[in-house]
mmCIF file of N, CA and C in Angstrom:
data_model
loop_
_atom_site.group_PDB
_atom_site.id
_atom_site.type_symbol
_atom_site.label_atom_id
_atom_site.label_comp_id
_atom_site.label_asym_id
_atom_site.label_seq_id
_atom_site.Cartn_x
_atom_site.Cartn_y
_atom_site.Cartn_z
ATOM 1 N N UNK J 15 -78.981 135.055 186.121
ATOM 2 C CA UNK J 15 -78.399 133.921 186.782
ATOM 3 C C UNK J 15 -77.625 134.368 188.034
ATOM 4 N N UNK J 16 -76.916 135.747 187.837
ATOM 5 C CA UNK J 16 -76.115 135.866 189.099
ATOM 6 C C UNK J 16 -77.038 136.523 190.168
ATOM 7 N N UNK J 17 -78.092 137.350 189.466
ATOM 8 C CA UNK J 17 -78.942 137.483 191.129
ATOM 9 C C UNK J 17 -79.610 136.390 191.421
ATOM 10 N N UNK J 18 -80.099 135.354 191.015
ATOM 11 C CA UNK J 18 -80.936 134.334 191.564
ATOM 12 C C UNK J 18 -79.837 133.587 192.716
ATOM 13 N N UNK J 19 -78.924 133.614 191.739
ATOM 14 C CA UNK J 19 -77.505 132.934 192.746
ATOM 15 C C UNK J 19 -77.485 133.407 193.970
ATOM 16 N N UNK J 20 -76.948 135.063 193.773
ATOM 17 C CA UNK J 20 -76.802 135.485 195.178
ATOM 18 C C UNK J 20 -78.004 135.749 195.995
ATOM 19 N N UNK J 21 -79.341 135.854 195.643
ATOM 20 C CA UNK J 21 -80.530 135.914 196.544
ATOM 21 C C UNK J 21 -80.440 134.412 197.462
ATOM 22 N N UNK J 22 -80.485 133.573 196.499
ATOM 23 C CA UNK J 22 -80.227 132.099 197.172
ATOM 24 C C UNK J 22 -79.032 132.097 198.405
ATOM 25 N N UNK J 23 -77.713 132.689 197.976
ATOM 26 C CA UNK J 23 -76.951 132.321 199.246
ATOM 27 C C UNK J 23 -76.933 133.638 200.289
ATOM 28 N N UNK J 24 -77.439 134.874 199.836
ATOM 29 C CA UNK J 24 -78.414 135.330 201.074
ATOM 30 C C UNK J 24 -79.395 134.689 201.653
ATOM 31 N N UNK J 25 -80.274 134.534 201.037
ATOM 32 C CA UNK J 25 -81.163 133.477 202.413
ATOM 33 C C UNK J 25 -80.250 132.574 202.677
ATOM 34 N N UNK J 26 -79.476 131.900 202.520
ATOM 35 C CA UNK J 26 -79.227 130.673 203.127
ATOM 36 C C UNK J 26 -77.745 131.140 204.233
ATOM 37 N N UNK J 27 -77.360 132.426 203.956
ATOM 38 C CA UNK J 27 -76.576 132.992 205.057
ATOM 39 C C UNK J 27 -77.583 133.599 205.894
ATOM 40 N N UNK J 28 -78.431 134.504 205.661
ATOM 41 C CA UNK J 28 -79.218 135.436 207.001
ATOM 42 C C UNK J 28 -80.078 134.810 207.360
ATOM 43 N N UNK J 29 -80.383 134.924 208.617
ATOM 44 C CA UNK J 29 -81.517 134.515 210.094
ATOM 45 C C UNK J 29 -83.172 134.883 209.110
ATOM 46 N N UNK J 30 -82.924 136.432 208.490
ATOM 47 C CA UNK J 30 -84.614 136.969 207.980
ATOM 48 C C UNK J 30 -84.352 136.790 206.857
ATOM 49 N N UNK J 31 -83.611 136.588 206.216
ATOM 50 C CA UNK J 31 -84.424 135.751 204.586
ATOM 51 C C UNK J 31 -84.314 137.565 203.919
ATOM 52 N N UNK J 32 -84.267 137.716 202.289
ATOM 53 C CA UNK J 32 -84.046 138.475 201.601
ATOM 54 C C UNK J 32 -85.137 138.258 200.482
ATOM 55 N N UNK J 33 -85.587 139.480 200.374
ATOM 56 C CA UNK J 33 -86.704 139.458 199.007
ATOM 57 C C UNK J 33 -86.200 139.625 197.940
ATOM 58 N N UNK J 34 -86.445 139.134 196.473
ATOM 59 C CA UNK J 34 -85.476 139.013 195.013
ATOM 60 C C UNK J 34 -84.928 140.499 194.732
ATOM 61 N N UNK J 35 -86.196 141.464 195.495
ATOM 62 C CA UNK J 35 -86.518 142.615 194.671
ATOM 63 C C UNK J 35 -85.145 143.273 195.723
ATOM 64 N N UNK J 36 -85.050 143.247 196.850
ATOM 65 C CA UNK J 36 -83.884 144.006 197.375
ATOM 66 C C UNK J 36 -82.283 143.745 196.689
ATOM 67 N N UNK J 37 -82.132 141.897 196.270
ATOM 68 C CA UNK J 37 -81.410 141.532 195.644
ATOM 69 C C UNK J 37 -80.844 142.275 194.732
ATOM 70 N N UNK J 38 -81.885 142.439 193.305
ATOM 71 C CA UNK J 38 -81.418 142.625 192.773
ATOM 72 C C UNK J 38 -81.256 144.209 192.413
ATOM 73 N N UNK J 39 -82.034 144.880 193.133
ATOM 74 C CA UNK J 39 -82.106 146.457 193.623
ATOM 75 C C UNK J 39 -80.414 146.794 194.326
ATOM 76 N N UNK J 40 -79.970 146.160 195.037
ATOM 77 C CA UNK J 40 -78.717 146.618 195.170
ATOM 78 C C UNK J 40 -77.657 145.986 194.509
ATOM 79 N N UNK J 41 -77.872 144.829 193.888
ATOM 80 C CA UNK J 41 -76.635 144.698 192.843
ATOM 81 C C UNK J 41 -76.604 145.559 191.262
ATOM 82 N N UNK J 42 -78.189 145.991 191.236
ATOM 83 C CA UNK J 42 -77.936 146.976 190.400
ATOM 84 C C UNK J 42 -77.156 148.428 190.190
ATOM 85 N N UNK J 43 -78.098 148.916 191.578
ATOM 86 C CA UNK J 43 -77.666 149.891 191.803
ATOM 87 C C UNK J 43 -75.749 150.162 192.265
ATOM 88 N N UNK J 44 -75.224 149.161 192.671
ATOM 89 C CA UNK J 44 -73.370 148.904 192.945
ATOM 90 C C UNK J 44 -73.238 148.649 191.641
ATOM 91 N N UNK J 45 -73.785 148.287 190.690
ATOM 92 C CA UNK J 45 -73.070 148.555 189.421
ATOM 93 C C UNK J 45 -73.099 149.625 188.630
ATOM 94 N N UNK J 46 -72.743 150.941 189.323
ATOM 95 C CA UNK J 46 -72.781 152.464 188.672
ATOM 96 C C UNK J 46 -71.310 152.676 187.987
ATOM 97 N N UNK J 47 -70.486 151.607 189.332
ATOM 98 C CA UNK J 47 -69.594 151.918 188.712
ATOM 99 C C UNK J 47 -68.553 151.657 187.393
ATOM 100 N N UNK J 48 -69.052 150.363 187.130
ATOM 101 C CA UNK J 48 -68.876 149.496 186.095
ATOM 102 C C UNK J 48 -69.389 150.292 184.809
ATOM 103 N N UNK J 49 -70.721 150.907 184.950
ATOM 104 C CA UNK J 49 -70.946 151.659 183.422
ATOM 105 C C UNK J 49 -70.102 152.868 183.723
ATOM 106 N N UNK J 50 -69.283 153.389 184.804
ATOM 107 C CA UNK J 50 -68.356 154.295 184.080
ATOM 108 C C UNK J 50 -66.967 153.777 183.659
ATOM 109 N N UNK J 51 -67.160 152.412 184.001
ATOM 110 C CA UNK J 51 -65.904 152.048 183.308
ATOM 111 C C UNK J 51 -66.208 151.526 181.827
ATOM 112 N N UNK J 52 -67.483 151.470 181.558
ATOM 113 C CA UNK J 52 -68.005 150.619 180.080
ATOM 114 C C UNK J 52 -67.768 152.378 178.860
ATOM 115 N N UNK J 53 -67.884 153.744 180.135
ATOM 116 C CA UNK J 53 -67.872 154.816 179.501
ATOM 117 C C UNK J 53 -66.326 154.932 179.342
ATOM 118 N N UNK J 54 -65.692 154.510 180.412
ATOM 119 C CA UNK J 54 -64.232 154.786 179.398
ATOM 120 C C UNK J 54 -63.582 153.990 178.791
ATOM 121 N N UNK J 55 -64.180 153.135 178.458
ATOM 122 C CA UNK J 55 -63.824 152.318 177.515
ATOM 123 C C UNK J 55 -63.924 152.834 175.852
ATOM 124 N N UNK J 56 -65.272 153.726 176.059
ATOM 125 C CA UNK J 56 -65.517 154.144 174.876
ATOM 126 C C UNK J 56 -64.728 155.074 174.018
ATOM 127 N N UNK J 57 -63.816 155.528 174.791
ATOM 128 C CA UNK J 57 -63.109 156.780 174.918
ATOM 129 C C UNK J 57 -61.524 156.164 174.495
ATOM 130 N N UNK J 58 -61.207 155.453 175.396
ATOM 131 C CA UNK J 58 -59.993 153.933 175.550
ATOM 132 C C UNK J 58 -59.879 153.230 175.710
ATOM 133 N N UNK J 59 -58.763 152.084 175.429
ATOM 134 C CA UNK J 59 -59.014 150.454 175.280
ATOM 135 C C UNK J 59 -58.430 150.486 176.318
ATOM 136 N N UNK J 60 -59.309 149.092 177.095
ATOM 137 C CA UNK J 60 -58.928 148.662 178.136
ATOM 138 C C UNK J 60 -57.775 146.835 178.353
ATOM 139 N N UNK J 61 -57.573 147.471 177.459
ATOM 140 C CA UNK J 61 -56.828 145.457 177.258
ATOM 141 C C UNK J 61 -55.159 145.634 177.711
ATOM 142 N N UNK J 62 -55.060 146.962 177.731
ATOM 143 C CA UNK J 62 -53.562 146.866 178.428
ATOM 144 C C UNK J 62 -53.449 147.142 179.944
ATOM 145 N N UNK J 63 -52.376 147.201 180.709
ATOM 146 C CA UNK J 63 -52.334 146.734 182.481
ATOM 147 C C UNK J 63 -53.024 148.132 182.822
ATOM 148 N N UNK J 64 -53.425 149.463 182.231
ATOM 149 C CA UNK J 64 -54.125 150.268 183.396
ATOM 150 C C UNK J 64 -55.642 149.865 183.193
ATOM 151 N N UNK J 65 -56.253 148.866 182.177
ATOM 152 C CA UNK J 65 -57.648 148.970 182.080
ATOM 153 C C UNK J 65 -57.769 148.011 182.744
ATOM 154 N N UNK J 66 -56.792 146.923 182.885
ATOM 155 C CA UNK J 66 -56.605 145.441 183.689
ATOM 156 C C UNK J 66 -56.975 146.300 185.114
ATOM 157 N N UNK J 67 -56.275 146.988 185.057
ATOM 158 C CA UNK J 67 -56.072 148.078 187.275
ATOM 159 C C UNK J 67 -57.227 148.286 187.326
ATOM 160 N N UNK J 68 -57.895 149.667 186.267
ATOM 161 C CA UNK J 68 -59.301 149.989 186.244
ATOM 162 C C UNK J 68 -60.127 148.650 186.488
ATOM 163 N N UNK J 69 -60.148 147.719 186.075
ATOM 164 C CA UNK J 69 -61.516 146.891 186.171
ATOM 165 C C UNK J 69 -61.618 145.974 187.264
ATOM 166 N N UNK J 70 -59.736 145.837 187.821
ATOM 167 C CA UNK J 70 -59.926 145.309 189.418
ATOM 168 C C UNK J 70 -59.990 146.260 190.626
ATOM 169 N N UNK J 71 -60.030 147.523 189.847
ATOM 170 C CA UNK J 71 -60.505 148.644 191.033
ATOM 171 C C UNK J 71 -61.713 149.003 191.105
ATOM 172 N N UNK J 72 -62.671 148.869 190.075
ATOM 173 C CA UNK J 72 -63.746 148.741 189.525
ATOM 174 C C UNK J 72 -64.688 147.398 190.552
ATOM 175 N N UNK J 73 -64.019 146.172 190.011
ATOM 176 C CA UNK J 73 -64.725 145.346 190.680
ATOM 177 C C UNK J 73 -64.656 145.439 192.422
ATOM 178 N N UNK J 74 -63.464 145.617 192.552
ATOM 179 C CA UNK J 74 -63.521 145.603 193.920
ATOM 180 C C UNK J 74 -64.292 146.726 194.704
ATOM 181 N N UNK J 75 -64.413 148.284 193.996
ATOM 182 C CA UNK J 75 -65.515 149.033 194.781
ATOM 183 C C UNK J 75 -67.071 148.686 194.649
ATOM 184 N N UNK J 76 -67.289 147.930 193.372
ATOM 185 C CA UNK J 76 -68.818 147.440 193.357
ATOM 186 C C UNK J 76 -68.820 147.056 194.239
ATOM 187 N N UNK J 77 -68.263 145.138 194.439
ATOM 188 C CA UNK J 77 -68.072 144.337 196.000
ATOM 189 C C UNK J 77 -68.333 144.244 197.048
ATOM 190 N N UNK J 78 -67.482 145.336 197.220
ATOM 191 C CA UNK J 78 -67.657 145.973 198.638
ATOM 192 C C UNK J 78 -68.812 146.898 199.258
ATOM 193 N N UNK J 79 -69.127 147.821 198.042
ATOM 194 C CA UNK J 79 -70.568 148.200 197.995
ATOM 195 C C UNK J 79 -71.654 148.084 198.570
ATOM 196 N N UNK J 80 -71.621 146.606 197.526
ATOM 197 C CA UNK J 80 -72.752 145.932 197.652
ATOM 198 C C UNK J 80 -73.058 144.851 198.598
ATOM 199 N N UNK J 81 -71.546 144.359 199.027
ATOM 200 C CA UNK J 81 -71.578 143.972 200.491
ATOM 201 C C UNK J 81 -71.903 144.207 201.618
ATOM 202 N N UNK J 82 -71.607 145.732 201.475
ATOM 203 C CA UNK J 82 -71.902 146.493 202.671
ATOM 204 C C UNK J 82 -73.438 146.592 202.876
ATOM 205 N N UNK J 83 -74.083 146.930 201.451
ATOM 206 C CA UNK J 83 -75.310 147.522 201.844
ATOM 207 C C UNK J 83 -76.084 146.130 201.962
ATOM 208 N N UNK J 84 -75.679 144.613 201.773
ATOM 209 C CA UNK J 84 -76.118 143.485 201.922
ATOM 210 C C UNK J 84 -76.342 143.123 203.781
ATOM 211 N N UNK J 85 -74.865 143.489 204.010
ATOM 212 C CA UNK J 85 -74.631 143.241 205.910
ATOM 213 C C UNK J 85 -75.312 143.842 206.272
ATOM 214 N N UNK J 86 -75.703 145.485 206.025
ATOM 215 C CA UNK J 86 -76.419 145.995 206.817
ATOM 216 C C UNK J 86 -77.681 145.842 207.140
ATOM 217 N N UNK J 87 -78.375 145.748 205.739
ATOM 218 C CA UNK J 87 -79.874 145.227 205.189
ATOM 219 C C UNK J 87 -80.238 143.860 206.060
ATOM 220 N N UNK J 88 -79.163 143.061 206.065
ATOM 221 C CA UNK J 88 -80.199 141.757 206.363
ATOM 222 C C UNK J 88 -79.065 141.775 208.174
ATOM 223 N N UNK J 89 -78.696 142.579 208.547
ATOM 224 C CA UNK J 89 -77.799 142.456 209.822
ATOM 225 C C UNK J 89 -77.019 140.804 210.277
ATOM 226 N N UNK J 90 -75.951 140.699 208.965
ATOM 227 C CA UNK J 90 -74.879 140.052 209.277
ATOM 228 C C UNK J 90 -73.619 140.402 209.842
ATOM 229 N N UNK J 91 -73.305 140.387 210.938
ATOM 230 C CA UNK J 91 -72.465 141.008 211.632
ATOM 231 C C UNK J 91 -70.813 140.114 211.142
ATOM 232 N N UNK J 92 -70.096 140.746 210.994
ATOM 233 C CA UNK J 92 -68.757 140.102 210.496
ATOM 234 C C UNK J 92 -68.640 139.385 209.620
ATOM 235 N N UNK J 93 -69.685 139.692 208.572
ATOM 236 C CA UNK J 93 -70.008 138.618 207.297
ATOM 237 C C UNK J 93 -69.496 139.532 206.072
ATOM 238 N N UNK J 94 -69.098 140.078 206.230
ATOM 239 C CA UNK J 94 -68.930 140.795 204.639
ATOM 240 C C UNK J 94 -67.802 140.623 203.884
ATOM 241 N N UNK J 95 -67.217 139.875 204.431
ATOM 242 C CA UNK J 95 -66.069 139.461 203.270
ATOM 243 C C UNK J 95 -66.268 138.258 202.912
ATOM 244 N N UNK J 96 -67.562 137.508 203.318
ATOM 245 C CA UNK J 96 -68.166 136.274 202.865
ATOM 246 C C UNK J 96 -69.184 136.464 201.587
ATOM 247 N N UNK J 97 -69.863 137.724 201.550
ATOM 248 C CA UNK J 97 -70.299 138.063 200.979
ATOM 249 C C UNK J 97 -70.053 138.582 199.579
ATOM 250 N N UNK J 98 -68.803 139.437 200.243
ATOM 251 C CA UNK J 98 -68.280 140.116 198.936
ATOM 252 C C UNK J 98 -66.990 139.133 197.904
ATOM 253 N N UNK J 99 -67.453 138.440 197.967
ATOM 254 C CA UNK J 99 -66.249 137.290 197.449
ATOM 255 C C UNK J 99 -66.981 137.139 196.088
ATOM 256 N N UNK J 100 -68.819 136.590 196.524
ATOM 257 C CA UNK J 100 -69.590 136.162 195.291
ATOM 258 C C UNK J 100 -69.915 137.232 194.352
ATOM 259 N N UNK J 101 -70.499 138.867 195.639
ATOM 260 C CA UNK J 101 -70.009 139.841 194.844
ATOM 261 C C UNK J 101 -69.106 139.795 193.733
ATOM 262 N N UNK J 102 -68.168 139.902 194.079
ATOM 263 C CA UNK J 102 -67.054 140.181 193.040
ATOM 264 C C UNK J 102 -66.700 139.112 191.634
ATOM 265 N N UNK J 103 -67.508 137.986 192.019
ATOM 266 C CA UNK J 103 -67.157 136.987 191.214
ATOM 267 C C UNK J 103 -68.510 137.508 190.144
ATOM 268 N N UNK J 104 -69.576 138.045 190.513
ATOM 269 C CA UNK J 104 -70.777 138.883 189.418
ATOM 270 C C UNK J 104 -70.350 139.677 189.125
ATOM 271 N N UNK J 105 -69.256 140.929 189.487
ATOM 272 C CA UNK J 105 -69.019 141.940 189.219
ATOM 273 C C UNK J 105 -68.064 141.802 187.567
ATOM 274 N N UNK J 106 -67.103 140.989 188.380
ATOM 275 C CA UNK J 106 -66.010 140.308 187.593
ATOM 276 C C UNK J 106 -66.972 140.243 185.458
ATOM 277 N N UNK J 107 -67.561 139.461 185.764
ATOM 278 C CA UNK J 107 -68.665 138.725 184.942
ATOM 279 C C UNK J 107 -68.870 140.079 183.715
ATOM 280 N N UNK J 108 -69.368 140.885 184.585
ATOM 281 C CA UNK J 108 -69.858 142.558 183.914
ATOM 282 C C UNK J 108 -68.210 142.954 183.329
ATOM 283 N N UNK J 109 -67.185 143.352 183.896
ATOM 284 C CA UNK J 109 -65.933 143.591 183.854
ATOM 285 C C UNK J 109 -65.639 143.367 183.153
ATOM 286 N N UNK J 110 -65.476 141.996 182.268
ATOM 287 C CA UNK J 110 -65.365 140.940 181.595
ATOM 288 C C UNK J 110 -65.458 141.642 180.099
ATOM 289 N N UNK J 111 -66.567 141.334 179.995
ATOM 290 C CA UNK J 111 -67.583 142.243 179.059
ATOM 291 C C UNK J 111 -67.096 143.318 178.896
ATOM 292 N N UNK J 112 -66.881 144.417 179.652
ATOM 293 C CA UNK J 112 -66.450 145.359 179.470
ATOM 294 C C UNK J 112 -64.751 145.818 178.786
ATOM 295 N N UNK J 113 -64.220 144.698 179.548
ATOM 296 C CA UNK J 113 -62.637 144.521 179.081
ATOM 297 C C UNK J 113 -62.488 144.130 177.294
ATOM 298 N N UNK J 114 -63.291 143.307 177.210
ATOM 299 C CA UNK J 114 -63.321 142.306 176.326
ATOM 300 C C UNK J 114 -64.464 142.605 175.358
#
Protein backbone atom coordinates (compact mmCIF):
# COMPACT_ATOMS: atom_id res chain seq x y z
CA UNK A 1 0.00 0.00 0.00
CA UNK A 2 2.76 2.47 0.82
CA UNK A 3 4.67 1.99 -2.47
CA UNK A 4 1.65 2.18 -4.69
CA UNK A 5 0.99 5.42 -2.64
CA UNK A 6 4.22 6.92 -3.13
CA UNK A 7 4.73 5.79 -6.93
CA UNK A 8 1.33 7.60 -7.42
CA UNK A 9 2.47 10.96 -5.82
CA UNK A 10 5.76 10.65 -7.72
CA UNK A 11 4.18 10.73 -10.93
CA UNK A 12 1.91 13.21 -10.01
CA UNK A 13 4.94 15.47 -8.64
CA UNK A 14 7.63 14.77 -11.64
CA UNK A 15 7.51 16.18 -15.34
CA UNK A 16 8.92 12.08 -16.49
CA UNK A 17 6.73 9.92 -14.59
CA UNK A 18 8.41 6.99 -12.35
CA UNK A 19 8.31 3.21 -13.03
CA UNK A 20 6.76 0.92 -9.86
CA UNK A 21 9.98 -1.01 -10.16
CA UNK A 22 12.36 2.12 -9.32
CA UNK A 23 9.69 2.90 -6.57
CA UNK A 24 9.84 0.33 -4.89
CA UNK A 25 13.67 -0.56 -5.52
CA UNK A 26 14.59 2.47 -3.55
CA UNK A 27 12.23 2.40 -0.75
CA UNK A 28 13.52 -0.91 -0.24
CA UNK A 29 16.74 -0.56 -0.49
CA UNK A 30 16.53 3.01 2.34
CA UNK A 31 15.13 0.55 4.49
CA UNK A 32 18.63 -1.06 5.55
CA UNK A 33 18.40 0.90 8.12
CA UNK A 34 15.36 0.00 9.90
CA UNK A 35 16.40 -3.88 9.88
CA UNK A 36 19.32 -2.74 11.94
CA UNK A 37 17.17 -1.30 14.16
CA UNK A 38 14.63 -4.53 14.04
CA UNK A 39 18.44 -6.18 14.91
CA UNK A 40 18.69 -4.24 17.98
CA UNK A 41 15.81 -4.72 19.10
CA UNK A 42 16.57 -8.26 19.33
CA UNK A 43 19.29 -7.70 21.58
CA UNK A 44 17.06 -4.62 23.52
CA UNK A 45 13.76 -3.23 24.12
CA UNK A 46 12.96 -0.42 22.43
CA UNK A 47 9.83 1.03 24.32
CA UNK A 48 11.81 3.32 26.53
CA UNK A 49 13.05 7.18 25.30
CA UNK A 50 16.52 5.83 23.68
CA UNK A 51 14.58 3.25 21.35
CA UNK A 52 11.83 6.15 20.96
CA UNK A 53 15.48 8.43 19.71
CA UNK A 54 16.69 5.26 17.80
CA UNK A 55 13.55 4.92 15.68
CA UNK A 56 13.19 8.80 15.05
CA UNK A 57 16.80 8.72 14.03
CA UNK A 58 16.15 5.73 12.18
CA UNK A 59 13.20 7.11 10.38
CA UNK A 60 14.55 10.21 9.62
CA UNK A 61 17.90 8.74 7.86
CA UNK A 62 15.66 6.29 5.74
CA UNK A 63 13.61 9.69 4.58
CA UNK A 64 16.01 11.47 3.64
CA UNK A 65 17.67 8.69 1.82
CA UNK A 66 15.23 7.90 -0.04
CA UNK A 67 14.35 11.35 -0.84
CA UNK A 68 17.39 12.10 -2.04
CA UNK A 69 17.81 9.26 -4.30
CA UNK A 70 13.94 10.10 -5.44
CA UNK A 71 15.07 14.09 -6.42
CA UNK A 72 17.81 12.97 -8.11
CA UNK A 73 16.28 10.03 -10.16
CA UNK A 74 13.33 11.81 -11.44
CA UNK A 75 15.27 15.61 -11.28
CA UNK A 76 13.08 17.53 -8.81
CA UNK A 77 14.92 20.40 -8.01
CA UNK A 78 14.03 21.85 -4.40
CA UNK A 79 11.52 19.13 -3.84
CA UNK A 80 12.86 17.00 -1.25
CA UNK A 81 11.41 17.92 1.73
CA UNK A 82 8.09 17.42 -0.12
CA UNK A 83 9.02 14.23 -0.66
CA UNK A 84 10.50 13.14 2.35
CA UNK A 85 7.54 13.97 4.56
CA UNK A 86 5.52 10.79 2.86
CA UNK A 87 8.83 9.09 3.14
CA UNK A 88 8.84 9.23 6.61
CA UNK A 89 5.24 8.72 7.20
CA UNK A 90 6.17 4.75 5.39
CA UNK A 91 9.16 4.64 7.27
CA UNK A 92 7.37 5.54 10.49
CA UNK A 93 4.82 2.49 9.58
CA UNK A 94 8.03 -0.13 9.56
CA UNK A 95 9.32 1.68 12.95
CA UNK A 96 6.16 1.05 14.39
CA UNK A 97 6.42 -2.54 14.08
CA UNK A 98 9.60 -2.54 15.12
CA UNK A 99 9.01 -0.48 18.40
CA UNK A 100 6.00 -2.32 19.12
Amino acid sequence: MGCLSMYALLNLMSLNGVSAGCTVSVLGYCLLPMVVLSGISILFSLKGVVGIALAAVTILWCSLSASKLFVTALTMDHQQLLVAYPCALVYGVFALLTVF
